[in-house]
Amino acid sequence: MLITAGVMAWPEPASAQTRGMERRDDRRDDRGEKRDIKQDGREAGRDAKEECKDAGGNRIECRQEKRDIKQDSRQEGRSEKHDGDD
């Protein structure tokens, strides 16, 4: 009898999902996607800068190319944010 009472007193695992929790999860997923877009832009910028330097480009041009690529990825992340709000 004590064993039965002990088992019944053990709490059941619960996974109550409310609309608010679902929205939070969606926002969290969206942030992860935007973060990935920006990270890919950073990596592409680094690679482009290295290629530019290896091809004999001067430092200023290579830096600007890297900045342009990173800025494009930031803009893509922003547009993703605003497209997701609809």
XYZ file of C-alpha atoms in Angstrom, residues 9-84:
76
model
C 2.505 11.041 -5.225
C 5.272 11.235 -7.839
C 4.571 14.179 -10.160
C 3.875 13.469 -13.804
C 6.132 15.192 -16.313
C 4.151 18.070 -17.759
C 4.583 19.888 -21.012
C 1.808 22.430 -20.983
C 2.162 24.612 -24.045
C 0.382 27.916 -24.028
C 0.195 30.298 -26.944
C 2.648 32.581 -25.173
C 5.177 29.793 -24.809
C 4.784 28.906 -28.468
C 5.327 32.534 -29.517
C 8.449 32.724 -27.342
C 9.771 29.558 -28.932
C 9.084 30.976 -32.387
C 10.936 34.194 -31.553
C 13.828 32.203 -30.151
C 14.000 30.166 -33.361
C 13.866 33.341 -35.466
C 16.718 34.877 -33.490
C 18.767 31.753 -34.082
C 18.166 31.947 -37.820
C 19.138 35.627 -37.918
C 22.244 34.896 -35.856
C 23.215 32.184 -38.352
C 22.761 34.599 -41.267
C 25.026 37.153 -39.596
C 27.612 34.524 -38.668
C 27.704 33.301 -42.267
C 28.279 36.920 -43.346
C 31.173 37.272 -40.918
C 32.796 34.114 -42.240
C 32.258 35.180 -45.859
C 33.760 38.581 -45.058
C 36.852 37.015 -43.528
C 37.270 34.720 -46.521
C 36.832 37.584 -48.985
C 39.395 39.693 -47.137
C 41.920 36.851 -47.190
C 41.328 36.264 -50.916
C 41.724 39.979 -51.576
C 44.992 40.125 -49.655
C 46.264 36.971 -51.375
C 45.422 38.499 -54.769
C 47.563 41.508 -53.920
C 44.831 43.975 -53.044
C 45.704 46.824 -50.740
C 44.619 46.831 -47.131
C 41.931 49.515 -47.442
C 40.184 47.865 -50.393
C 40.192 44.485 -48.665
C 38.771 45.955 -45.458
C 36.032 47.717 -47.390
C 35.107 44.522 -49.217
C 34.845 42.707 -45.880
C 32.687 45.504 -44.446
C 30.358 45.440 -47.447
C 29.804 41.701 -47.127
C 29.152 41.947 -43.385
C 26.765 44.863 -43.889
C 24.833 42.893 -46.511
C 24.396 40.017 -44.067
C 23.223 42.426 -41.348
C 20.691 43.908 -43.751
C 19.513 40.410 -44.686
C 19.024 39.647 -40.980
C 17.041 42.852 -40.517
C 14.808 42.153 -43.506
C 14.269 38.618 -42.169
C 13.189 40.157 -38.860
C 10.692 42.501 -40.468
C 9.365 39.864 -42.873
C 8.702 37.529 -39.931
